[in-house]
Coordinates of C-alpha atoms in Angstrom, one line a residue:
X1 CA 34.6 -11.0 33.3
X2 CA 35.2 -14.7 32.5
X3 CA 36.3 -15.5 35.9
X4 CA 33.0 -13.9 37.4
X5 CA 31.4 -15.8 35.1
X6 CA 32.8 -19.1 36.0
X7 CA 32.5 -18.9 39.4
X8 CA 28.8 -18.0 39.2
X9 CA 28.4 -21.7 37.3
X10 CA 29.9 -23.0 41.1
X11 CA 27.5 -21.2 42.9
X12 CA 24.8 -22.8 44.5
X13 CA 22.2 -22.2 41.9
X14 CA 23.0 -23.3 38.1
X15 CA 21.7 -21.6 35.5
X16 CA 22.5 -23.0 32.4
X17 CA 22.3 -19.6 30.4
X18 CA 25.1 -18.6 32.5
X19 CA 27.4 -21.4 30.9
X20 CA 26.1 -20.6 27.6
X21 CA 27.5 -17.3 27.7
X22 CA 30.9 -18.4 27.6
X23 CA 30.5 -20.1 24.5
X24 CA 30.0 -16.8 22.8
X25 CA 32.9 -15.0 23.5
X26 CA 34.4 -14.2 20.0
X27 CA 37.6 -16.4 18.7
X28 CA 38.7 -17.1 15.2
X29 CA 40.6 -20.1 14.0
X30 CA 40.4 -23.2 12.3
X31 CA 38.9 -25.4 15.4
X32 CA 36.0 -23.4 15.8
X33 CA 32.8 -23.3 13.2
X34 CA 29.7 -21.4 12.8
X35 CA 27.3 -23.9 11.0
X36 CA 26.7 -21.9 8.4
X37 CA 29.8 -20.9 6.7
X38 CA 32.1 -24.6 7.5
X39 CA 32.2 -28.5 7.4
X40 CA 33.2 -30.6 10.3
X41 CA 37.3 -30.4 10.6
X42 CA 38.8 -33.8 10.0
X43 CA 41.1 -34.2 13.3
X44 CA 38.6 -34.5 16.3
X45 CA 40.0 -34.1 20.0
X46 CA 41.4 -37.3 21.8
X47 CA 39.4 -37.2 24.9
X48 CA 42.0 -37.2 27.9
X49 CA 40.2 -40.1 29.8
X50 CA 40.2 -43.8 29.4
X51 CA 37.4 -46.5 29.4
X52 CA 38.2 -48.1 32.9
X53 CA 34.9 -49.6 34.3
X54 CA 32.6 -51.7 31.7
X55 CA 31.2 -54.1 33.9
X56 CA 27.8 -54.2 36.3
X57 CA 28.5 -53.0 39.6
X58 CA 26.6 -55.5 41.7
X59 CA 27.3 -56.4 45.4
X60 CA 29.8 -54.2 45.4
X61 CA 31.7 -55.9 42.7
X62 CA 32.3 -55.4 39.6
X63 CA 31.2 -58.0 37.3
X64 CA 30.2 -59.7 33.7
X65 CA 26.9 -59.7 32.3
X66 CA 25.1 -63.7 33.6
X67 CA 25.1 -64.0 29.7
X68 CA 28.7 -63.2 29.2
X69 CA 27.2 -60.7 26.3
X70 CA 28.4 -56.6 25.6
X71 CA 26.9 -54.0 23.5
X72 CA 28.9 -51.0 22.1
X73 CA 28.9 -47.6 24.1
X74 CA 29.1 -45.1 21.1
X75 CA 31.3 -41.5 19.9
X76 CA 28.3 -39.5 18.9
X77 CA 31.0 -37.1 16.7
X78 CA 32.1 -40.3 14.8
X79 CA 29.9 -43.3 15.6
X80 CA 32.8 -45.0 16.5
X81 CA 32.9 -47.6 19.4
X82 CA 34.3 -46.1 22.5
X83 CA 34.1 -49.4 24.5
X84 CA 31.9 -52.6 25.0
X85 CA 29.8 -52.9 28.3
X86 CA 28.4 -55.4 29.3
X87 CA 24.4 -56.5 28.2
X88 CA 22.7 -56.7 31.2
X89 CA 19.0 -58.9 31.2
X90 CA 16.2 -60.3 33.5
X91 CA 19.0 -62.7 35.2
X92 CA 21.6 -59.7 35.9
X93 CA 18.6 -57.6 37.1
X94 CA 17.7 -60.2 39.8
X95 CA 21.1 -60.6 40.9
X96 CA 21.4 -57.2 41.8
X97 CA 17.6 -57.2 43.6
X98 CA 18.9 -59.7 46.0
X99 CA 22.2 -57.9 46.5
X100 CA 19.7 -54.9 47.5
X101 CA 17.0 -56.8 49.2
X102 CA 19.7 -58.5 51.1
X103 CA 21.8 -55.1 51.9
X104 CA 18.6 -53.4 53.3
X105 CA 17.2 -56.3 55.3
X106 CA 20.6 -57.4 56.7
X107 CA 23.1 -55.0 55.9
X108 CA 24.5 -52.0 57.6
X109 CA 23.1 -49.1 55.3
X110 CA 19.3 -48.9 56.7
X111 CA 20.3 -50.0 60.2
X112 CA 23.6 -46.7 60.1
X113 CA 23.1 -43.3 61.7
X114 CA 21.6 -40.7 59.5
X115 CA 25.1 -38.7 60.3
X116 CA 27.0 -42.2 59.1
X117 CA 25.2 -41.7 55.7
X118 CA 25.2 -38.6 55.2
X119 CA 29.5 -38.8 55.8
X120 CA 29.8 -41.5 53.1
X121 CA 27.4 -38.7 50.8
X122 CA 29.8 -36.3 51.8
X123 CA 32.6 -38.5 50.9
X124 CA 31.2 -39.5 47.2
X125 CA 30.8 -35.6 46.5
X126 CA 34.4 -34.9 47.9
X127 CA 35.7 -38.1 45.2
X128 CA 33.4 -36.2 42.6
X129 CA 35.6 -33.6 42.8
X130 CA 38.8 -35.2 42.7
X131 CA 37.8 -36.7 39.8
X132 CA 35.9 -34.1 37.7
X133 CA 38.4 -34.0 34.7
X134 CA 37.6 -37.7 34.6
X135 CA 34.0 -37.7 34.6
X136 CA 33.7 -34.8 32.3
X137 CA 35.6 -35.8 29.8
X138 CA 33.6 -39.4 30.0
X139 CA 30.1 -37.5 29.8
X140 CA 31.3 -35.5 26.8
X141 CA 32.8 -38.5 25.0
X142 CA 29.7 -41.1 25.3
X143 CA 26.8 -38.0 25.4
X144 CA 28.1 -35.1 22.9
X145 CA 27.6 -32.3 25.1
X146 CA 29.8 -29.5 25.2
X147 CA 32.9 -30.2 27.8
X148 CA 32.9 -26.9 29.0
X149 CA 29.4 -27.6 29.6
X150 CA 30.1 -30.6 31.7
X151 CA 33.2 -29.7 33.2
X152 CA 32.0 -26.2 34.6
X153 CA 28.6 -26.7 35.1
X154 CA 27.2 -30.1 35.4
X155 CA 30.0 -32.2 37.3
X156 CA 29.8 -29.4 39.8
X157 CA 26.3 -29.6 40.0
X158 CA 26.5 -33.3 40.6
X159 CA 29.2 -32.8 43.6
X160 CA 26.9 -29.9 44.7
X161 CA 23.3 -32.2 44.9
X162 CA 25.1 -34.7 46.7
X163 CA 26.5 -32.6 49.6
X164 CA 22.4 -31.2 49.5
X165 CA 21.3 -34.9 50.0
X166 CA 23.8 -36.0 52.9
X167 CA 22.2 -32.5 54.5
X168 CA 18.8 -34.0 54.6
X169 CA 19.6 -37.8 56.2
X170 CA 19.9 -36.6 59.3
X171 CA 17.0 -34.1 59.3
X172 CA 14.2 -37.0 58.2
X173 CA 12.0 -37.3 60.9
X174 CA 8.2 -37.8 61.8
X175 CA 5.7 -35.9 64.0
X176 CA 4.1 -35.8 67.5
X177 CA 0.3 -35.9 66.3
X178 CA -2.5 -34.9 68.7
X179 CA -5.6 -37.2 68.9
X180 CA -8.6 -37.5 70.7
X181 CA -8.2 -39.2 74.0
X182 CA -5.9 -40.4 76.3
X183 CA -3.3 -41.8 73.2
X184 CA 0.3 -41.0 72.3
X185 CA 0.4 -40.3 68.4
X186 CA 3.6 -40.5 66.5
X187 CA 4.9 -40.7 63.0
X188 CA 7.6 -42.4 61.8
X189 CA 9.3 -41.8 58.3
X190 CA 11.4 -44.7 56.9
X191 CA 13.0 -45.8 54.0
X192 CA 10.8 -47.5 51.2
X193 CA 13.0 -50.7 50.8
X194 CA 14.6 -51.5 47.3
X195 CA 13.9 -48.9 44.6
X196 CA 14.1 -49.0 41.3
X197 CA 15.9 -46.6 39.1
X198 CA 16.2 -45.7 35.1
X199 CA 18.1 -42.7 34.0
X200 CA 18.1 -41.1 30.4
X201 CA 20.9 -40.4 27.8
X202 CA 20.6 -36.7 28.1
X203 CA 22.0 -36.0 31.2
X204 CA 23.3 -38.8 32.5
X205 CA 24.9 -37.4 36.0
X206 CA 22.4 -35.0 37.0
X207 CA 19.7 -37.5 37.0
X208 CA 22.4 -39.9 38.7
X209 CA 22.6 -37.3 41.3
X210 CA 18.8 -36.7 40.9
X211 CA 17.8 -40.1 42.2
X212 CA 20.2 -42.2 43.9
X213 CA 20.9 -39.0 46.2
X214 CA 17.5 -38.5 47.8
X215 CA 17.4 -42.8 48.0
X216 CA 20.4 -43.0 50.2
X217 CA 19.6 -40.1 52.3
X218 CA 16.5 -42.0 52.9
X219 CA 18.0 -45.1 53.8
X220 CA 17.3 -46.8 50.8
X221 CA 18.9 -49.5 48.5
X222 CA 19.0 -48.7 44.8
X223 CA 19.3 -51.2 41.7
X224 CA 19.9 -48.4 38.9
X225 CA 20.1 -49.2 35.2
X226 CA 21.8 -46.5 32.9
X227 CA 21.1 -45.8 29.6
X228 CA 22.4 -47.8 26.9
X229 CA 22.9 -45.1 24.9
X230 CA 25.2 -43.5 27.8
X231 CA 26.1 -46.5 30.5
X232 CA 29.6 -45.5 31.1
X233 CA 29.3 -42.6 33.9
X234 CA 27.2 -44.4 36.3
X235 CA 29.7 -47.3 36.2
X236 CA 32.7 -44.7 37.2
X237 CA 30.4 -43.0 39.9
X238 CA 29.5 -46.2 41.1
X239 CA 33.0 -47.0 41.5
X240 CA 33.7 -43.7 43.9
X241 CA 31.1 -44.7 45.7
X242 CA 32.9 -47.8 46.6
X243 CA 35.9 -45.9 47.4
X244 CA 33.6 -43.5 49.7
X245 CA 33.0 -46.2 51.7
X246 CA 29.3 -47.0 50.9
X247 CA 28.4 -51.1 52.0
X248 CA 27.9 -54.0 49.1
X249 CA 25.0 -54.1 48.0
X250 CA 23.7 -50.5 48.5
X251 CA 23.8 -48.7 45.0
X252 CA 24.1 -51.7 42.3
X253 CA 23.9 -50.7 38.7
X254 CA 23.1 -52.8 35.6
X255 CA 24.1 -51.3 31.9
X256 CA 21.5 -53.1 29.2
X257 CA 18.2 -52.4 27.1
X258 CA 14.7 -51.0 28.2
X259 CA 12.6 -54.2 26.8
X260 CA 15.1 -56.4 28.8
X261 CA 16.5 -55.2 31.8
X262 CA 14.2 -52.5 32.4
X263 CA 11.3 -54.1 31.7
X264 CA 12.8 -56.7 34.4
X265 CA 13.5 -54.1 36.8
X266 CA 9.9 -52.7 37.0
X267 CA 8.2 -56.0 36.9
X268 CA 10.3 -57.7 39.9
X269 CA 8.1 -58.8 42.4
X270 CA 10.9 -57.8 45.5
X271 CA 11.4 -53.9 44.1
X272 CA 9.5 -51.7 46.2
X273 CA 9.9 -48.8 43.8
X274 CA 10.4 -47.7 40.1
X275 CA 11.7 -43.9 39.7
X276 CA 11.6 -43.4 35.8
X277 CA 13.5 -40.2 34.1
X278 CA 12.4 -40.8 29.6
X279 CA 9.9 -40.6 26.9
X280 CA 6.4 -40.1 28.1
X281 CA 5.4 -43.3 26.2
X282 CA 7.6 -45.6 27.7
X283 CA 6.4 -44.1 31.1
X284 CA 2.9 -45.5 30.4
X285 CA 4.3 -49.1 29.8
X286 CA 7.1 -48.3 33.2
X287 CA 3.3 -47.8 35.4
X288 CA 2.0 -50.2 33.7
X289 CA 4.4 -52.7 34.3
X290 CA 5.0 -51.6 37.9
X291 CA 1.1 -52.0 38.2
X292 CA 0.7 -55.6 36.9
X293 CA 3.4 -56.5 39.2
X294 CA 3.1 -55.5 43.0
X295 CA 1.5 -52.3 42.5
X296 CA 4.8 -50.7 43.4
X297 CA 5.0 -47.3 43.8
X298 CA 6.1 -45.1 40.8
X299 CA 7.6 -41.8 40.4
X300 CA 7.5 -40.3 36.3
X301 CA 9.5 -37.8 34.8
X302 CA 8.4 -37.4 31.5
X303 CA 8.4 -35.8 28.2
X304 CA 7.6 -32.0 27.5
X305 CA 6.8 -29.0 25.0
X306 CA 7.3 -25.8 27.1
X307 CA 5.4 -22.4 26.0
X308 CA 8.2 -19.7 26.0
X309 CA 6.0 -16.4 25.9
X310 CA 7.7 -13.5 24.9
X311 CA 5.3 -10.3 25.6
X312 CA 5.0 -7.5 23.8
X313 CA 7.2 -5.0 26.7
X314 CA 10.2 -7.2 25.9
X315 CA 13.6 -6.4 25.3
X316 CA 13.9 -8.0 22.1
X317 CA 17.1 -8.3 22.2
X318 CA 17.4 -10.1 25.8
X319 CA 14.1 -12.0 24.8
X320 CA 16.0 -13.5 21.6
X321 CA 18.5 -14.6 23.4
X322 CA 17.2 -16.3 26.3
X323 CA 14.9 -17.9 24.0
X324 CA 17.4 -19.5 22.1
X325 CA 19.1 -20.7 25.2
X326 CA 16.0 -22.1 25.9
X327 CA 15.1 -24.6 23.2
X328 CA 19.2 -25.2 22.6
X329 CA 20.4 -26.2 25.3
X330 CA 22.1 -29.3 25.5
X331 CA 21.4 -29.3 21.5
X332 CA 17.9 -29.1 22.8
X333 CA 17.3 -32.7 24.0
X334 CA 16.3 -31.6 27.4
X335 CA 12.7 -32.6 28.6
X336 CA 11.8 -29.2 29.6
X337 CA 12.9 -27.2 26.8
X338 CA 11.3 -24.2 25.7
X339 CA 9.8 -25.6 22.2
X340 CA 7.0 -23.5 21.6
X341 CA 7.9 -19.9 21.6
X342 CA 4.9 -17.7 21.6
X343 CA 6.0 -14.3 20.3
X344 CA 3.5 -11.1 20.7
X345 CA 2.5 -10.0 17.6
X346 CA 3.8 -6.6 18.0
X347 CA 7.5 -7.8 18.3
X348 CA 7.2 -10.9 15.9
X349 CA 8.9 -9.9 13.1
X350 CA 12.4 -8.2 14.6
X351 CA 12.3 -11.5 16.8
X352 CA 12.1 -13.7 13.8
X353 CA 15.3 -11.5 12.2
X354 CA 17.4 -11.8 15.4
X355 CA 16.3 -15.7 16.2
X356 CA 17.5 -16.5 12.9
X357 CA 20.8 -14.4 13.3
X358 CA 21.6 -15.6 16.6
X359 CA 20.7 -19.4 15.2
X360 CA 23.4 -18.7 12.1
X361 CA 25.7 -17.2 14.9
X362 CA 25.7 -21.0 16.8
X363 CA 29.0 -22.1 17.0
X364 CA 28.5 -26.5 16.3
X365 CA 31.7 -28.6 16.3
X366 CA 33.7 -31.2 18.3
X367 CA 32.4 -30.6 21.6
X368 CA 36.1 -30.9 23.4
X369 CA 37.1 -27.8 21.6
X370 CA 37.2 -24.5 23.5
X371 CA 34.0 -22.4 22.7
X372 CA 31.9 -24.8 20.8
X373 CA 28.1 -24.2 22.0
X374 CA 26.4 -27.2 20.4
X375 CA 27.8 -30.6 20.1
X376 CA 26.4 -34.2 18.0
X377 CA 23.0 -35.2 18.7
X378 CA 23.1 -38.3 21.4
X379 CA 24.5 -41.5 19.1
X380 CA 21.0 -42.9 18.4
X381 CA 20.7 -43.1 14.6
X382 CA 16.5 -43.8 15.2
X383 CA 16.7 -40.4 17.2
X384 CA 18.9 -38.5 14.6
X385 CA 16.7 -39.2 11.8
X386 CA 13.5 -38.5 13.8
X387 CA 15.0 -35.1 14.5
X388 CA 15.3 -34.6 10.9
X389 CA 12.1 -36.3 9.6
X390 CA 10.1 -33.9 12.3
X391 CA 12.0 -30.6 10.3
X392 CA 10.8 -31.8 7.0
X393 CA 7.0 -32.4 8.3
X394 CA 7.7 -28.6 9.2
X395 CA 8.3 -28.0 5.7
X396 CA 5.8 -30.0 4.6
X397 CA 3.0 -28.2 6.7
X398 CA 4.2 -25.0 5.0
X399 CA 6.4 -23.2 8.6
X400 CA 8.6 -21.0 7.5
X401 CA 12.5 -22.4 7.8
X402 CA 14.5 -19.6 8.7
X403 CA 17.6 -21.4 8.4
X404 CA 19.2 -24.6 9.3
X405 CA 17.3 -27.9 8.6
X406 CA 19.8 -30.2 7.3
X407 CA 22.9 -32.4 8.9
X408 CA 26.0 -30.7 9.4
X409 CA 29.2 -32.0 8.0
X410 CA 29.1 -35.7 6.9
X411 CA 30.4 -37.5 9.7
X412 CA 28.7 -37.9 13.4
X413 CA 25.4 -36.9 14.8
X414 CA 25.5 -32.8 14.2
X415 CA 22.1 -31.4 12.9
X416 CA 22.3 -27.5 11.9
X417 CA 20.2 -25.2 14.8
X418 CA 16.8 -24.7 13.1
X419 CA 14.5 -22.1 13.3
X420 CA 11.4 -22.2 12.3
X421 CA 8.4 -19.3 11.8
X422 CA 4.8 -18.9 10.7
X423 CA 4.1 -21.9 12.9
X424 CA 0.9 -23.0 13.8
X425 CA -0.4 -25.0 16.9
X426 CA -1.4 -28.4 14.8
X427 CA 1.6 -28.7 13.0
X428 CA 3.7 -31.8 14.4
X429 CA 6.7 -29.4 15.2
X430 CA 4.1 -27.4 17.7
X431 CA 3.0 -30.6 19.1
X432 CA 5.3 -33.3 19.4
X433 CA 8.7 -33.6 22.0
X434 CA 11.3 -33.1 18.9
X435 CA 14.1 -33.7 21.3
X436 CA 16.5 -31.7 19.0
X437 CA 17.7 -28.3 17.5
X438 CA 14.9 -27.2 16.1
X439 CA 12.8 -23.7 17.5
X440 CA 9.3 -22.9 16.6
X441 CA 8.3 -19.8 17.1
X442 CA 4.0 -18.8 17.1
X443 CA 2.2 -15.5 16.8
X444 CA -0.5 -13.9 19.6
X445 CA -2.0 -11.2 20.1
X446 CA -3.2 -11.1 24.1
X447 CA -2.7 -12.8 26.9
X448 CA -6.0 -14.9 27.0
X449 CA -4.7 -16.2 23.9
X450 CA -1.8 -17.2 24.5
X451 CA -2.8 -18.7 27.8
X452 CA -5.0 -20.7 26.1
X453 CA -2.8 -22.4 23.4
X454 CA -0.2 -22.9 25.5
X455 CA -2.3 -25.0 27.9
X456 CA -3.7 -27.2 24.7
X457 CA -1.3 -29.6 24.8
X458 CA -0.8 -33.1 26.9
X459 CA 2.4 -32.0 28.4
X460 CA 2.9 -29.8 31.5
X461 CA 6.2 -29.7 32.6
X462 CA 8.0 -26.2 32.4
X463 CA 7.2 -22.4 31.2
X464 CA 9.0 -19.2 30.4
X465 CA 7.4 -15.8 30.9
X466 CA 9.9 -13.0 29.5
X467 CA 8.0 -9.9 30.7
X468 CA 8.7 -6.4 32.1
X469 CA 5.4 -6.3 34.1
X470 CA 4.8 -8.3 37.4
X471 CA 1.0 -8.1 37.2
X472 CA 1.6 -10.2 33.6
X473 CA 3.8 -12.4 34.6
X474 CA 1.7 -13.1 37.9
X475 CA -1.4 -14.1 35.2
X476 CA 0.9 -16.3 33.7
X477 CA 2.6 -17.9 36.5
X478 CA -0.9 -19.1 37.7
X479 CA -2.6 -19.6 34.3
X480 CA -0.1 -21.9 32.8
X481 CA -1.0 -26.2 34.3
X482 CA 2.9 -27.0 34.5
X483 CA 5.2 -27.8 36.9
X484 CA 7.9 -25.1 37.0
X485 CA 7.3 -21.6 35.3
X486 CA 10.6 -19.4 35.0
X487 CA 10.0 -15.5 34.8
X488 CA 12.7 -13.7 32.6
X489 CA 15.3 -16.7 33.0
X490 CA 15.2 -20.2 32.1
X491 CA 16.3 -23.6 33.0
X492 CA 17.9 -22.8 36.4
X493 CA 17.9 -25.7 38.4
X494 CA 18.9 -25.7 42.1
X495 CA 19.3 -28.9 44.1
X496 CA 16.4 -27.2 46.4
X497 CA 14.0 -26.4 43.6
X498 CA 11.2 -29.5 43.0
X499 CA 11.7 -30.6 39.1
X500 CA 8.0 -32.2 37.6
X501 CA 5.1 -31.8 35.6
X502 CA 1.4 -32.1 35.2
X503 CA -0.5 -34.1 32.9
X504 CA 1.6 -36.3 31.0
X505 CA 4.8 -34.7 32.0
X506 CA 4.9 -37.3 34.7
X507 CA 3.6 -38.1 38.5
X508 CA 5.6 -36.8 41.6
X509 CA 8.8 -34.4 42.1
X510 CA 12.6 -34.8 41.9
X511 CA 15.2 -32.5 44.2
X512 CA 14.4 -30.2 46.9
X513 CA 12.2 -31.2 49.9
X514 CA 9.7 -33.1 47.7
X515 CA 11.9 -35.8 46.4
X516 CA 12.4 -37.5 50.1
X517 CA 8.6 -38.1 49.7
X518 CA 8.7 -40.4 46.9
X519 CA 11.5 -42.9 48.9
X520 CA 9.8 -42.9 52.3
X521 CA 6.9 -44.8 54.1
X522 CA 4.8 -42.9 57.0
X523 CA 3.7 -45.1 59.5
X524 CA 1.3 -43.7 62.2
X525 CA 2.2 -45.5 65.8
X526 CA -0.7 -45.2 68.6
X527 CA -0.1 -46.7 72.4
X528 CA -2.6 -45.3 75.1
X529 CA -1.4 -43.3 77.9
X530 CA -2.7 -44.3 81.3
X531 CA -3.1 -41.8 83.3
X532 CA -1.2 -38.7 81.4
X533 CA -0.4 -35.5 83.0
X534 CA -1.0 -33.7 80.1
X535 CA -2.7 -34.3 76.4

C-alpha cells in the first residue's frame, strides 16, 4: 500500500492529499506527537545537507552583495541561524539587469535552437534529480515543511515541470493569417526580453519551477530575487543550472528585501517584465511600481480565501477529511487554501465533531522526523504573531474554538491546528488571508446561498465542491468567480493545469499552455504578394 502510494506522488499529476496520507499511517514513539497530548522533544534532527551557496548568482558567477552586507537565513523549528546570505539592493539588482540585458541582446540563449534549450531544461531536471536529497533537505531546513513532503512530492514536481517546459521550446510558434488582398500574413511569437521575477517563502521550488521554466522555454533572460525569508534553494538550483550548461547571464538571482531589491527590480527602466508570486497588497505596489516605470508588463499571483462547500449528499467522513487537507496543507500557508468551509446545514454538526477530531489527531513536530504532518510556521516572527492575533479576533467575535488556538511547545514557529465553528461571514477569520492553521467552518442551507457568500469576498482564486451530484457540482463550477474549482479533490496541481485567480487574486496564469503567453511578444508581419497563385 505505501509503495502504491508513493509512486502515485511521481506521477504526472500531484495531488497533495495523496502525500498527506502517508503522514497518517499509525506509529508510536517518542519522535512523534499529536499536539494535543505532548511538548516539542528537546533533540531536533541534524538536517543531512550543508549551506554551500550564499552568494548572488549573477553572470554566471557567484558573488558578494556590491555592499559587502548579509542577512540571516532562519531554522523555523528553533530560530536559529542556518547561514548568512548575502543583502542584495538597488546596485546588486542592476548588476544582474545588465548581465541579462546583455545575455539576451548578445548572448547565445535567445539566438540557440528551441531543441538547444529545451536539452539544457532537460539537463537541469535530470541534476534535479541527482540532487533531490540535497534540495529537500535544504527546503525543509530554511521553510518548515514536512521532508517527506518535499522529498516525495515537491522536488519531484519541480524535476517534473521542468522536463514540461523544455517540451514546449520547441513547439512555440506563430500563425499563417489570411487577409484581405493580395498580402502574406504571418505571426511571429518571441521572447519578451528581460523579465522580472519574485518568488514567496511558501514554496519556494515550485514557484522557481513555476516561473523561470516557461521564461527559458521562451527564450527569455530572468533576474529572479528569492525570498528573504527562504533565499537558499534558488541559490543551489541556480548552481545546477550552471552545471546544465545554461550561458552567463541567462538566470541571475539576487537574495535581499522587497522595499530594496524588489522594489529595484520592478522599477528598472531595462526589465521588460515583473512576474510576482505574494500578498495581494504588495501586488498593488509591484503594478504600481512596474506602471510608474516603463509600463512593463505584469503578471500577479496573489492572495486568497477559498470557499470549500461541503453539500448536504456528502460522505462525511471523506468530506472531513479532504477538508482538512484543504486548509492544512503546507501548515496552511498556501495561497489557495480552502479557508472558508461552507458546511450544509444538514451535516453541520457530525462535521464539526470529526473536524475537531481529525484536527486533535494532527501529528505537529520536527518536520525531518518520519510521519510528522505539520511542521513550524515559516520563520517570520511578524507572520507568527499575526497567525495568532487573527485566532484571538476569532474569539473575540464570539466563533466557536473547537480546539487548538495557542503555540505549541516553547521553542520555534509551531502553532496548534485550529478549528473554528459558528463562524460568520464578517468576522476577520471569514474574511482575511490568515496564512496559517487555522479552519473556519460556516453554515448554509441551499445552494443560492452558499453561492452567494462565497462570491462576497475580494478574492477569487481557487474552490472545492465535495458533492455526490454532477448537476450540483456543474452549478457550482460555473457560479463560483475564481480561477480553479476542484470537484471532490483539492489542491492537485499538474504542470499542464493553468494556476490564477479573479479579482484580486491576481492578473494572468502560471503553468500549462497559458503561462508561455505572459513571456512572449506577437508580432504581425505583412509583405504583399505580387502576383500569387493562390490566396
Amino acid at each position: 500500500m505505501a509503495a502504491r502510494r508513493i509512486s502515485s506522488l511521481l506521477s504526472r499529476s500531484f495531488s497533495a492529499s495523496q502525500f498527506l496520507s502517508l503522514g497518517r499511517i499509525p506509529r508510536r514513539g517518542r519522535s512523534i506527537y499529536r499536539f494535543s497530548t505532548a511538548t516539542m522533544p528537546e533533540e531536533l534532527i541534524v538536517p543531512p545537507v550543508q549551506v554551500s551557496y550564499t552568494q548572488h548568482l549573477i553572470n554566471g558567477q557567484f558573488v558578494d552583495a556590491a555592499s559587502g552586507k548579509t542577512f540571516p537565513a532562519y531554522d523555523p523549528r528553533t530560530a536559529e541561524v542556518i547561514a548568512h546570505v548575502a543583502e542584495g539592493d538597488a546596485e546588486d539588482i542592476n548588476r544582474a539587469v545588465v548581465a541579462a540585458r546583455k545575455a539576451f541582446d548578445e548572448g547565445p540563449w535567445p539566438k540557440m535552437t528551441p531543441y538547444e534549450r529545451s536539452r539544457i531544461m532537460l539537463r537541469f531536471a535530470d541534476l534535479v534529480e541527482k540532487h533531490a536529497d540535497e534540495l529537500a533537505a535544504l527546503e525543509t531546513w530554511n521553510n518548515g515543511k514536512p521532508y517527506e513532503q518535499s522529498s516525495m512530492a515537491e522536488i519531484p514536481m519541480l524535476a517534473r515541470l521542468f522536463r514540461y517546459y523544455a517540451g514546449w521550446a520547441d513547439k512555440i510558434h506563430g500563425l499563417t493569417v489570411p487577409a484581405d488582398g493580395s498580402l502574406h500574413v504571418q505571426t511571429l511569437h518571441e521572447p519578451i526580453g528581460v523579465v522580472g521575477q519574485i518568488i514567496p517563502w511558501n514554496f519556494p521550488l515550485i514557484l522557481f519551477a513555476w516561473k523561470v521554466g516557461p521564461a527559458l522555454a521562451c527564450g527569455n533572460t530572468i533576474v529572479l530575487k528569492s525570498a528573504e525569508q527562504t533565499p537558499l534553494t534558488a541559490l543551489y538550483a541556480g548552481k545546477l543550472f550552471l552545471e546544465a550548461g545554461l550561458p552567463p547571464g541567462v538566470l541571475n538571482i539576487v537574495s535581499g528585501y522587497g522595499p530594496t531589491a524588489g522594489a529595484a527590480l520592478c522599477r528598472h527602466m531595462d526589465v521588460d517584465k515583473i512576474s510576482f508570486t505574494g500578498s495581494t497588497e504588495t501586488g498593488k505596489m509591484v503594478l504600481e511600481l512596474a506602471a510608474k516605470s516603463n509600463l512593463k508588463s505584469t503578471t500577479l499571483e496573489l492572495g486568497g480565501k477559498s470557499p470549500f462547500v461541503v453539500c448536504h449528499d456528502a460522505d462525511v467522513d471523506k468530506a472531513v477529511e479532504l477538508a482538512h487537507f484543504a486548509l492544512f496543507f503546507n501548515q496552511g500557508q498556501c495561497c489557495c487554501a480552502g479557508s472558508r468551509t461552507y458546511v450544509h446545514e444538514r451535516v453541520y454538526d457530525e462535521f464539526i465533531e470529526k473536524s475537531k477530531a481529525r484536527a486533535l489527531r494532527r501529528i505537529v513536530g520536527d518536520p525531518f522526523k518520519k510521519g510528522v504532518e505539520q511542521g513550524p510556521q515559516q520563520i517570520d516572527t511578524e507572520q507568527f504573531e499575526k497567525v495568532l492575533r487573527y485566532i484571538r479576533s476569532g474569539v473575540e467575535s464570539n466563533a466557536t474554538l473547537e480546539c487548538g488556538g495557542e503555540r505549541f511547545g516553547s521553542r520555534g514557529y509551531f502553532i496548534q491546528p485550529t478549528v473554528f465553528s459558528n463562524v460568520q461571514d464578517d468576522m476577520l477569520i471569514a474574511t482575511d488571508e490568515i496564512f496559517g492553521p487555522v479552519q473556519s467552518i460556516l453554515k448554509f442551507k441551499d445552494l443560492d446561498e452558499v453561492i452567494k457568500r462565497a462570491n462576497t469576498t475580494r478574492y477569487g482564486l481557487a474552490a472545492g465542491v465535495f458533492t455526490k451530484n454532477m448537476d450540483t457540482a456543474n452549478t457550482l463550477s460555473r457560479a463560483l468567480k475564481v480561477g480553479t474549482v476542484w470537484i471532490n479533490c483539492y489542491d492537485v496541481f499538474d504542470a499542464a493545469i493553468p494556476f490564477g485567480g479573479y479579482k484580486m487574486s491576481g492578473i494572468g496564469r502560471e503553468k500549462g499552455i497559458y503561462s508561455l503567453n505572459s513571456y512572449l511578444q506577437v508580432k504581425a508581419v505583412v509583405t504583399p504578394l505580387k502576383n500569387p497563385a493562390w490566396l
